[in-house]
CSV table of C-alpha atoms and ligand atoms in Angstrom, one decimal:
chain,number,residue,atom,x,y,z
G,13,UNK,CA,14.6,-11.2,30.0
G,14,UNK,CA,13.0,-8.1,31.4
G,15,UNK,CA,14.2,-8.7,34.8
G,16,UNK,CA,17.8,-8.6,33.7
G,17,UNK,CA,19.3,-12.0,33.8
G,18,UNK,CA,19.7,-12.3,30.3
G,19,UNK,CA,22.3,-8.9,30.5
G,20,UNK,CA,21.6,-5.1,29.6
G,21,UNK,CA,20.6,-5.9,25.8
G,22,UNK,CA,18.1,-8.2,26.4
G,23,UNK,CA,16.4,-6.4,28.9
G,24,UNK,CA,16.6,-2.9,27.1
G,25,UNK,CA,15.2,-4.4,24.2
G,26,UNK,CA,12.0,-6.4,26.2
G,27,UNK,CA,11.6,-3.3,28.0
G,28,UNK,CA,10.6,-2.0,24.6
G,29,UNK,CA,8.3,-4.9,23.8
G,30,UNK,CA,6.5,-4.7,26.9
G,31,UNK,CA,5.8,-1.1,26.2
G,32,UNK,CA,4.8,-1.4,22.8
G,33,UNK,CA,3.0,-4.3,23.6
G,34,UNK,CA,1.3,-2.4,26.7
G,35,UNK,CA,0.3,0.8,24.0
G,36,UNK,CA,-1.6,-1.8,21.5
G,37,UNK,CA,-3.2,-4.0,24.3
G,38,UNK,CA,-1.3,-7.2,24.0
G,39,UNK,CA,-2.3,-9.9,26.3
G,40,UNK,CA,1.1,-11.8,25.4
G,41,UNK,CA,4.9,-11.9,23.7
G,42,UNK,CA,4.4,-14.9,20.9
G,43,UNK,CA,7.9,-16.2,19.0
G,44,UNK,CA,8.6,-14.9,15.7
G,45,UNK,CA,11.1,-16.9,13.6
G,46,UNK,CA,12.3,-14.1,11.1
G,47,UNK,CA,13.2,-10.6,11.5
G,48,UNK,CA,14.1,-8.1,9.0
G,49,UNK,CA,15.5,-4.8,10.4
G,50,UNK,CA,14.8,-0.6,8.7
G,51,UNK,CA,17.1,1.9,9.6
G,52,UNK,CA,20.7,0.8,8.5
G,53,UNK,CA,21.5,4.0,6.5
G,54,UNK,CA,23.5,6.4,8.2
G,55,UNK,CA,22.2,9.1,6.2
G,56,UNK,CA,18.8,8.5,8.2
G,57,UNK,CA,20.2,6.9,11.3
G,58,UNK,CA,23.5,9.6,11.9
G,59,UNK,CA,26.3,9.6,14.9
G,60,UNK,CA,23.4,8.8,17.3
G,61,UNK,CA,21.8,5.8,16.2
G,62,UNK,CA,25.3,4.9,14.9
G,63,UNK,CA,26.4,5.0,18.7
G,64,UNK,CA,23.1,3.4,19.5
G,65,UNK,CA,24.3,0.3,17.6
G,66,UNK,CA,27.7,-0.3,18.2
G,67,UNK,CA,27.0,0.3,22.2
G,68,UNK,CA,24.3,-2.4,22.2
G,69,UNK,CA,27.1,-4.3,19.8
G,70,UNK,CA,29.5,-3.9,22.4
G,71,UNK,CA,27.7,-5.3,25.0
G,72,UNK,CA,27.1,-8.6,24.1
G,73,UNK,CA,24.3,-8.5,21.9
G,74,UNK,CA,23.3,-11.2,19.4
G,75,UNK,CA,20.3,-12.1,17.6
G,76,UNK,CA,18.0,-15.6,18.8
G,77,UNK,CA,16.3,-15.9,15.0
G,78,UNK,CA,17.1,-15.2,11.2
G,79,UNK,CA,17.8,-11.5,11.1
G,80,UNK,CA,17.9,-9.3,7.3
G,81,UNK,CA,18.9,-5.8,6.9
G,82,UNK,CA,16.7,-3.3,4.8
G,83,UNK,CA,19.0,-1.1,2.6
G,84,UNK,CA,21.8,0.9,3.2
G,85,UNK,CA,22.6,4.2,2.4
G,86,UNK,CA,25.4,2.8,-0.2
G,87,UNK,CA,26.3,0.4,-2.5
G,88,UNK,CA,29.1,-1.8,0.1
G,89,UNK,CA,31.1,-2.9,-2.5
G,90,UNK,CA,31.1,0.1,-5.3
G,91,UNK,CA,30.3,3.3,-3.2
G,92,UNK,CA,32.6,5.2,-4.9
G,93,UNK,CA,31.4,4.7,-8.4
G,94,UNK,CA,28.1,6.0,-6.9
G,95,UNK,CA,30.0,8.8,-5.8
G,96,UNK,CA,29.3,8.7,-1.9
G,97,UNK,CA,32.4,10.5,-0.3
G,98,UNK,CA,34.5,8.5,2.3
G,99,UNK,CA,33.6,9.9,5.4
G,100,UNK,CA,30.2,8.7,4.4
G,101,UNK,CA,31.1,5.4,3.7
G,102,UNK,CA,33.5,4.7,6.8
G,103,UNK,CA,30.6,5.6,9.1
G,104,UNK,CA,28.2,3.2,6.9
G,105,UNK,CA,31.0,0.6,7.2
G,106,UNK,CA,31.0,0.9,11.0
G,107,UNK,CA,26.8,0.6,10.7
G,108,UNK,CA,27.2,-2.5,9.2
G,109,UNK,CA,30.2,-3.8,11.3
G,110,UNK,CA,27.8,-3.3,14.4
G,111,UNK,CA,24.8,-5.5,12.7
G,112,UNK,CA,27.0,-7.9,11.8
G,113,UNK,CA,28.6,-8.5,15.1
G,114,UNK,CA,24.9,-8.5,16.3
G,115,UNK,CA,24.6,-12.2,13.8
G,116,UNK,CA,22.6,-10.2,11.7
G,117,UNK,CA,22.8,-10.7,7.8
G,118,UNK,CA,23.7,-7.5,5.9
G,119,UNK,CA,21.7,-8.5,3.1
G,120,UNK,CA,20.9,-4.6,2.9
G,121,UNK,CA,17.5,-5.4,0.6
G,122,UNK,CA,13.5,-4.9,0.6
G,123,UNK,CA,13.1,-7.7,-1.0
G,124,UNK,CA,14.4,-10.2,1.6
G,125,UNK,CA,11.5,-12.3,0.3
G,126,UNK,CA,13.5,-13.1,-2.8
G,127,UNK,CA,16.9,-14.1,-1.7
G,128,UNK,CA,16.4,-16.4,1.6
G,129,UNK,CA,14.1,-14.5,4.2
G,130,UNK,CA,10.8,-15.9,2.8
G,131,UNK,CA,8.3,-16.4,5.5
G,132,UNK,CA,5.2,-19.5,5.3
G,133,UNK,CA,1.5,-18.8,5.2
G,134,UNK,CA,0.5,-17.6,8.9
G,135,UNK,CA,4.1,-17.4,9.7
G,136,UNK,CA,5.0,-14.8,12.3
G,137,UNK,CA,7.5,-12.9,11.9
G,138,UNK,CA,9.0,-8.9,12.7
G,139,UNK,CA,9.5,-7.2,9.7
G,140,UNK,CA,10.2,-3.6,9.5
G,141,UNK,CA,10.5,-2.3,5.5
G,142,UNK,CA,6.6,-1.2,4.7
G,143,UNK,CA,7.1,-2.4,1.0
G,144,UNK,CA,8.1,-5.9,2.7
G,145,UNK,CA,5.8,-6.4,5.8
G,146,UNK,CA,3.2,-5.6,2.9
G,147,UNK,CA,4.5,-8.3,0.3
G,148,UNK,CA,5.1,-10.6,3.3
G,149,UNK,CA,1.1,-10.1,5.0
G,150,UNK,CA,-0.7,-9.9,1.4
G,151,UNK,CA,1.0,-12.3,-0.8
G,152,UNK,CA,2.9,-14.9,1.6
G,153,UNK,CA,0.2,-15.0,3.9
G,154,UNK,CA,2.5,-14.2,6.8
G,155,UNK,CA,1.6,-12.5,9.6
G,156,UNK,CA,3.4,-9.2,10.5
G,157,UNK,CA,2.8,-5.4,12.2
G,158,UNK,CA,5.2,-2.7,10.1
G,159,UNK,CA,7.8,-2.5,13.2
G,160,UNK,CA,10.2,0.1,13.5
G,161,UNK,CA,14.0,-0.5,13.5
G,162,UNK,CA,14.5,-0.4,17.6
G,163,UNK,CA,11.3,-3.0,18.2
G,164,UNK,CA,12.5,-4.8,15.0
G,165,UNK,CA,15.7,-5.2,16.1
G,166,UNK,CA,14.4,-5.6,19.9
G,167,UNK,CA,12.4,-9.1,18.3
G,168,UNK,CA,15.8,-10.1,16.8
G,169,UNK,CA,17.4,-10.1,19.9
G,170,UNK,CA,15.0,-11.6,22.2
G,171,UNK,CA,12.8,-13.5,19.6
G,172,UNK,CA,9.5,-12.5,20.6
G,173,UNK,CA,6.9,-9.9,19.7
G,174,UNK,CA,4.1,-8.4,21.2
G,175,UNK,CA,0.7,-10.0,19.5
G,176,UNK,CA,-1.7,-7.0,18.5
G,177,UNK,CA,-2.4,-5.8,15.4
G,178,UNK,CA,-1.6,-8.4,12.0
G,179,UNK,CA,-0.4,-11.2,14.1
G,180,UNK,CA,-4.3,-11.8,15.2
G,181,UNK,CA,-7.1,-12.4,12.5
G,182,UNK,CA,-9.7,-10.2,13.6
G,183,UNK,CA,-7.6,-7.4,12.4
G,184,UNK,CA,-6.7,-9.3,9.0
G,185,UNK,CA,-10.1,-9.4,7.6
G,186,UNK,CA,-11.3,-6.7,4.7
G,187,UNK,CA,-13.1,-3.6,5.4
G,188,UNK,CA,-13.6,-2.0,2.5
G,189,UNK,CA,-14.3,-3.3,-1.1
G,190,UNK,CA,-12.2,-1.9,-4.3
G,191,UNK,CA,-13.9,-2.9,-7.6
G,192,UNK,CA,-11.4,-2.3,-9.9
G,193,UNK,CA,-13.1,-1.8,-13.2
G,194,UNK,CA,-10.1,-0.9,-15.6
G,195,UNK,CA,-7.3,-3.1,-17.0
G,196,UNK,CA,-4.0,-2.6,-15.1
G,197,UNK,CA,-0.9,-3.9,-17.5
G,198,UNK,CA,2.5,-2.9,-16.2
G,199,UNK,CA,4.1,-2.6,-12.8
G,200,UNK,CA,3.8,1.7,-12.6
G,201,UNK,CA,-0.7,0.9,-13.5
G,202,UNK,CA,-0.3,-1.2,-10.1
G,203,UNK,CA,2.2,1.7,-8.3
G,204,UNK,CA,-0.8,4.3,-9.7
G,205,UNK,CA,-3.5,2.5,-8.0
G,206,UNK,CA,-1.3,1.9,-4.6
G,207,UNK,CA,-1.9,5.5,-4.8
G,208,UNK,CA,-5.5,6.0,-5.8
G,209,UNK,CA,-6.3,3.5,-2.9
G,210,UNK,CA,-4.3,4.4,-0.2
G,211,UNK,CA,-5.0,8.0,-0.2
G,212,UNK,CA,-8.8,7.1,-0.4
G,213,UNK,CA,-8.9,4.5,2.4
G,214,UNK,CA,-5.8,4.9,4.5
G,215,UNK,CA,-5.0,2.6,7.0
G,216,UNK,CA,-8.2,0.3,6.2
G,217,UNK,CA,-7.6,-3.2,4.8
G,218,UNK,CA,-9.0,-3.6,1.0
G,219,UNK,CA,-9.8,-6.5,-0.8
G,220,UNK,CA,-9.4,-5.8,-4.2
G,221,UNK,CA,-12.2,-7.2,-7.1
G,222,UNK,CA,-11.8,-7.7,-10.8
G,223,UNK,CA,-7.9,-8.1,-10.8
G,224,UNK,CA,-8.0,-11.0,-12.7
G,225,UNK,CA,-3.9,-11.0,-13.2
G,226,UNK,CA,-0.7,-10.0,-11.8
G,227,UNK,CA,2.9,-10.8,-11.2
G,228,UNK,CA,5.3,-10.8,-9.0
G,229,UNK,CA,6.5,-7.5,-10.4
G,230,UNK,CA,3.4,-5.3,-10.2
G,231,UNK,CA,2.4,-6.8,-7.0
G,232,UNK,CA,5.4,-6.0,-5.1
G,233,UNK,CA,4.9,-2.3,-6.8
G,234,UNK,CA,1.4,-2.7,-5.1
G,235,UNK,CA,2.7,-3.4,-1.8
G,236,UNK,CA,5.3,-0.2,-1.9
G,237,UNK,CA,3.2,2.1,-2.9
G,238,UNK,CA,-0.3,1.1,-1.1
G,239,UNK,CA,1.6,1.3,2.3
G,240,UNK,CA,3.1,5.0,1.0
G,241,UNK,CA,0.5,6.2,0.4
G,242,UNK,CA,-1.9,4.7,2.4
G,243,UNK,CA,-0.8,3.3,5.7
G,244,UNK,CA,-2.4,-0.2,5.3
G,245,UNK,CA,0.3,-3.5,5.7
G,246,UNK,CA,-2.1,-5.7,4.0
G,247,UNK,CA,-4.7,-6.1,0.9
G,248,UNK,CA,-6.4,-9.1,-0.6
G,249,UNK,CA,-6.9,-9.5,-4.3
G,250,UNK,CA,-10.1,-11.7,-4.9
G,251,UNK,CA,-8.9,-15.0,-6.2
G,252,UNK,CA,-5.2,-14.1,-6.4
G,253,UNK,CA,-3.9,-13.7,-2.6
G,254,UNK,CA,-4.0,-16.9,0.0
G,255,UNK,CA,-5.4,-15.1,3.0
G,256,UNK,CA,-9.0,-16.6,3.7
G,257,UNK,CA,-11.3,-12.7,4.4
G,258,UNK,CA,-14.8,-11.6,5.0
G,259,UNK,CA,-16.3,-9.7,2.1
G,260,UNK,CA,-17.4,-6.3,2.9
G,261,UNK,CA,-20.4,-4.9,1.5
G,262,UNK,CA,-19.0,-1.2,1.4
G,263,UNK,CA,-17.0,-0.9,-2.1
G,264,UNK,CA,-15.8,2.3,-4.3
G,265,UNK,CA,-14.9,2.1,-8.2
G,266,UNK,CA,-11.3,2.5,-9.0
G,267,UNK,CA,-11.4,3.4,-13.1
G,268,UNK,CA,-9.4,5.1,-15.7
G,269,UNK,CA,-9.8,7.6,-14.2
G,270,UNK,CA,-8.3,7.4,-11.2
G,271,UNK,CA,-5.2,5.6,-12.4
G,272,UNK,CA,-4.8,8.7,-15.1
G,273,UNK,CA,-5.0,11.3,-11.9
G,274,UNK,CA,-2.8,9.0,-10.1
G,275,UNK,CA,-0.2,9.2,-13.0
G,276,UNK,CA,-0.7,13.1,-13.2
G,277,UNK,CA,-0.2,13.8,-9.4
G,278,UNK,CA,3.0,11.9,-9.4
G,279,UNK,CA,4.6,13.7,-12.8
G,280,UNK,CA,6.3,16.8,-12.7
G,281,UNK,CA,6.5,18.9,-15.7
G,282,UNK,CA,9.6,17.6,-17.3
G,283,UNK,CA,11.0,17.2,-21.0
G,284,UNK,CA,14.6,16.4,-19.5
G,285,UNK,CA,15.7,14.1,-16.6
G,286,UNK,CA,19.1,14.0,-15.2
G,287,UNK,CA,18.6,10.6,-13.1
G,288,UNK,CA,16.9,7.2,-13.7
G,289,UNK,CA,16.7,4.8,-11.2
G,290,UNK,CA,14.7,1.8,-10.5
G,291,UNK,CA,14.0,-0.9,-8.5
G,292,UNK,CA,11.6,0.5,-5.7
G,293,UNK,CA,11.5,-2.4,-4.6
G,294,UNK,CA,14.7,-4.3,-5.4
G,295,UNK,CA,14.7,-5.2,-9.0
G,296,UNK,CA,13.9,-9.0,-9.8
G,297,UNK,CA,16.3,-10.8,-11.9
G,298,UNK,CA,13.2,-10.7,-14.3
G,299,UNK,CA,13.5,-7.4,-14.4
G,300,UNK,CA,16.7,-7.1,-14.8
G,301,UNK,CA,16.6,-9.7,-18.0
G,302,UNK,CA,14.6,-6.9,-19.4
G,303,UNK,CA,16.3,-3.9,-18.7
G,304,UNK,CA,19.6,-5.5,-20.1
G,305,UNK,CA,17.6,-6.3,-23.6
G,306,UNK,CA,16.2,-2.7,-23.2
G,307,UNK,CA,19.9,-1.8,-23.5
G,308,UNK,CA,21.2,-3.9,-25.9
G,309,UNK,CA,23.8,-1.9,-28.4
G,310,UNK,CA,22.6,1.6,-26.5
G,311,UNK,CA,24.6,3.9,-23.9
G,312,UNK,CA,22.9,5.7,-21.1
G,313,UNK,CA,24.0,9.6,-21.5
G,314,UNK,CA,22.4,10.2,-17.4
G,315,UNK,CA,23.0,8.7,-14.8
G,316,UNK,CA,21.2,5.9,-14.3
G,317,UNK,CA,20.6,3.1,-11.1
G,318,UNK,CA,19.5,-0.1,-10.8
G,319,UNK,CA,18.8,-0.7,-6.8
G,320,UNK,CA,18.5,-4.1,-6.5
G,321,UNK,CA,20.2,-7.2,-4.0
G,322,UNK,CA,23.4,-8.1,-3.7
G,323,UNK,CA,21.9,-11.8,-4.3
G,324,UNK,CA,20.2,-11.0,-7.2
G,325,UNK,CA,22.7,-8.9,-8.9
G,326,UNK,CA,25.3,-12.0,-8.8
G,327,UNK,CA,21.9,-14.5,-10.0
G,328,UNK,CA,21.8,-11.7,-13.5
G,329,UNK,CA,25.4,-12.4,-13.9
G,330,UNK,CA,25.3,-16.1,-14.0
G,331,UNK,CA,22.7,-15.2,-16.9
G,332,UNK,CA,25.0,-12.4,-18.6
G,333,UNK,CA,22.7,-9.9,-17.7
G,334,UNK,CA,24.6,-7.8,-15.6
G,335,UNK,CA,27.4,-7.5,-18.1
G,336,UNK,CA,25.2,-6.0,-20.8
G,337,UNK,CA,23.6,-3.6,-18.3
G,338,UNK,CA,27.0,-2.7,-17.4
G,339,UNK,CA,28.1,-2.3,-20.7
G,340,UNK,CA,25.5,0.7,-21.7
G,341,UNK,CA,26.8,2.4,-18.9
G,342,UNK,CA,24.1,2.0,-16.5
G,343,UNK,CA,25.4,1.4,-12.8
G,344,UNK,CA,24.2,-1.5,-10.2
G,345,UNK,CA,23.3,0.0,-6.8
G,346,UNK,CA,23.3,-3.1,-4.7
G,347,UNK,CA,23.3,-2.8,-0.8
G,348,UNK,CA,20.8,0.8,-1.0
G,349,UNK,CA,18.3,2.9,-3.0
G,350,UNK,CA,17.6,5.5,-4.2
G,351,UNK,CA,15.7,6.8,-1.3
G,352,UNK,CA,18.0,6.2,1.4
G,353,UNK,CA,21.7,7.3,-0.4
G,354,UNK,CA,22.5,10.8,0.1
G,355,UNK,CA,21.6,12.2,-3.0
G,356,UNK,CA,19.8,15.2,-1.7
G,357,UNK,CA,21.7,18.6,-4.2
G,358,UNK,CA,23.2,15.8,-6.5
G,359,UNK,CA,20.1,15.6,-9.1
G,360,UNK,CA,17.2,17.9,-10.5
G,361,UNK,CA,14.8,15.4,-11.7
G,362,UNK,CA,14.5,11.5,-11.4
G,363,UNK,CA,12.6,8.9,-13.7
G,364,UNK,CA,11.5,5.9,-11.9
G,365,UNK,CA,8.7,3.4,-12.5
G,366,UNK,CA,7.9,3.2,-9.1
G,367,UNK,CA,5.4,5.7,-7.3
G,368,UNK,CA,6.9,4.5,-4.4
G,369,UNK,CA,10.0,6.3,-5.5
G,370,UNK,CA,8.8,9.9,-6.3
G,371,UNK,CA,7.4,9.6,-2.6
G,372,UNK,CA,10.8,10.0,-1.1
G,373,UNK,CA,12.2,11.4,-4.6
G,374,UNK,CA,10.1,14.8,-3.8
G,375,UNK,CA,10.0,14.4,0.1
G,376,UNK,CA,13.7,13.6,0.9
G,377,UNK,CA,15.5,14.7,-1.8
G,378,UNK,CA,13.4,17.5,-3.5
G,379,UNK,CA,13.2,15.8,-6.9
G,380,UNK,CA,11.0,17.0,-9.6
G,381,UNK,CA,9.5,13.1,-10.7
G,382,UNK,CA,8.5,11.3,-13.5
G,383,UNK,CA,6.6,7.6,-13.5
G,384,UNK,CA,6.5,5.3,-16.3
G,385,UNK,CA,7.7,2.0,-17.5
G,386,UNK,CA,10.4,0.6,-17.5
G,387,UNK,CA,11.1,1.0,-21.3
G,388,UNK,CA,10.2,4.9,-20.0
G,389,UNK,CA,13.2,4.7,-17.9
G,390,UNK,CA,15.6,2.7,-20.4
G,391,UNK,CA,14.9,5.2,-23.1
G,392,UNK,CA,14.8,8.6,-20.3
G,393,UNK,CA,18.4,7.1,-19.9
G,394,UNK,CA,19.8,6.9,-23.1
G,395,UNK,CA,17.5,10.1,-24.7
G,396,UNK,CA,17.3,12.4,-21.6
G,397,UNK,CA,14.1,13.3,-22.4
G,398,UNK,CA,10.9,12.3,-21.1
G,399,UNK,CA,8.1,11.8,-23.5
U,26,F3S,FE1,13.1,-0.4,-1.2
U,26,F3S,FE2,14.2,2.0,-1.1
U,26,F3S,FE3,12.0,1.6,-2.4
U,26,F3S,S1,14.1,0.5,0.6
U,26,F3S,S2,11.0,-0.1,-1.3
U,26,F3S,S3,14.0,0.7,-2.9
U,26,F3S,S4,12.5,3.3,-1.1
């Protein structure tokens, strides 16, 4: 492959395996049998990753193993009714067009985990969405560095990765010790303590104590905001995650307290919001059960988005969900979020229940934010106020 006799793709992208590899002191390339690929929005990516993509499209590129695409900077189907212009959308189209022709499934989600692209325990893989490589290293028990879209898409074309970093288990083990001595009940509590922790221990490895219950919900809001925040791709949860650890004698308290001063760093002051969105990560079709009985017989009066998978979008209309959400006026943003859309001079001041979301709320789009739960949201979105 390096050598060339595989064509210009190929080698271009082993050339950048070798040099990663060569940065993080891998001895060797080892196979990885998914890969899920970030930068697909052309509001991030622009006319010269754009050219990037449909040149190594053009030249024979195709992908060896199960590719996924992260979101997109739009909605494929209904951009217009989340009022991206067309010149926008025609050079998102072409984006896509040039995964696509690479074999890669524009599945355009964070949570590939939940519609298809759902690695075993010790499974390695080349995932690049932080939230994901997080859910996939914690909670699947695969094994996974946070890649970036080149060497993402570089292990999609040639199959391989370098082996540093989460694929080996010396690096997988806990450093630090989180005793968490306060009862966390709803998915923003997990997103709050994502923060606490990460900004306390960075890129260190936790294993977290006296979590004696989650879901799929909060721990995938764990995972987002932990890596945001923090820098980590993995954490253990004493009795609740599968990978096997060493516990650490080091350890800090996370309390009330911390999750209240988590909660007050990421809320503005604001009475009023004039957009709602969740689904940082990709609603659930649990989640979206609830938010269509959190509707039931009410209209939103802002604008309000529900980022979630193509996949699971169609899965709440089979249940009727998706009609009822519609019905209130609230809009589906399949395909993207509402971190990577270009919404940037559009809005004043999201509600989410993600801290995830206020991250790139306040940093991309200069959003004043508000974090609660989801019934927060629902009623921020009928009411406009935040209370
Ligand atoms: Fe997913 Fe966008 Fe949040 S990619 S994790 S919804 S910032």
């Amino acid at each position: 492959m390096l050598v060339g006799e595989e064509g210009y793709a190929i080698q271009k992208s082993m050339q950048i395996l070798v040099a990663l590899g060569e940065i993080f002191g891998a001895d060797r390339m080892i196979p990885v049998s998914s890969v899920q690929v970030a930068g697909v929005s052309y509001y991030n990516l622009g006319d010269a990753g754009l050219e990037y993509l449909e040149n190594l499209a053009g030249k024979g590129a195709r992908t060896r193993v199960m590719t996924t695409l992260n979101p997109a900077g739009m909605d494929l189907e209904n951009w217009r009714e989340l009022g991206i212009d067309e010149n926008f959308a025609r050079n998102q189209t072409r984006v896509i067009g040039a995964f696509v022709r690479m074999g890669i499934t524009p599945s355009c989600t964070c949570t590939p985990y939940l519609v298809g692209n759902k690695p075993a325990f010790r499974e390695h893989v080349a995932w690049s969405e932080s939230s994901a490589v997080t859910y996939a290293n914690s909670v699947l028990g695969a094994m996974t560095n946070r890649e970036g879209g080149p060497s993402a898409l570089a292990a999609a074309l040639t199959g391989r990765t370098p082996c540093f970093g989460m694929h080996l288990d010396e690096n997988r083990t806990a450093r630090v010790r989180v005793k968490v001595n306060t009862q966390l009940n709803s998915v923003p509590d997990f997103g709050a303590l994502g923060y606490a922790v990460g900004k306390r221990i960075g890129a260190d490895v936790p294993i977290f104590d006296g979590i004696t219950h989650t879901d799929l919900e909060q721990l995938k809001s764990l995972c987002a905001s932990i890596a945001t925040y923090g820098g980590t791709s993995l954490f253990h949860i004493r009795g609740i995650t599968p990978n096997p650890t060493q516990i650490p004698e080091e350890r800090f308290f996370v309390t009330e307290k911390e999750i209240k001063e988590a909660y007050d760093a990421l809320n503005d002051e604001a009475s009023e919001v004039d957009f709602v969105a969740v689904g940082c990560p990709h609603c659930t079709v649990e989640e979206l059960e609830k938010i269509a009985n959190l509707l039931d017989r009410k209209k939103v009066t802002r604008e309000f988005w529900i980022c979630t998978a193509r996949q699971t979008m169609q899965l709440a209309e089979k249940h009727g969900y998706a009609q009822k959400i519609r019905a209130a006026g609230a809009k589906f943003a399949c395909d993207t979020c509402m971190a990577v859309a270009p919404l940037k001079g559009r809005f004043n001041i999201l509600a989410t229940d993600s801290a995830k979301a206020c991250y790139y709320g306040r940093g991309t789009n200069d959003f004043k934010t508000r974090m609660g739960t989801l019934e927060d949201c629902v009623r921020a979105a009928v009411t406009g106020r935040w209370s």
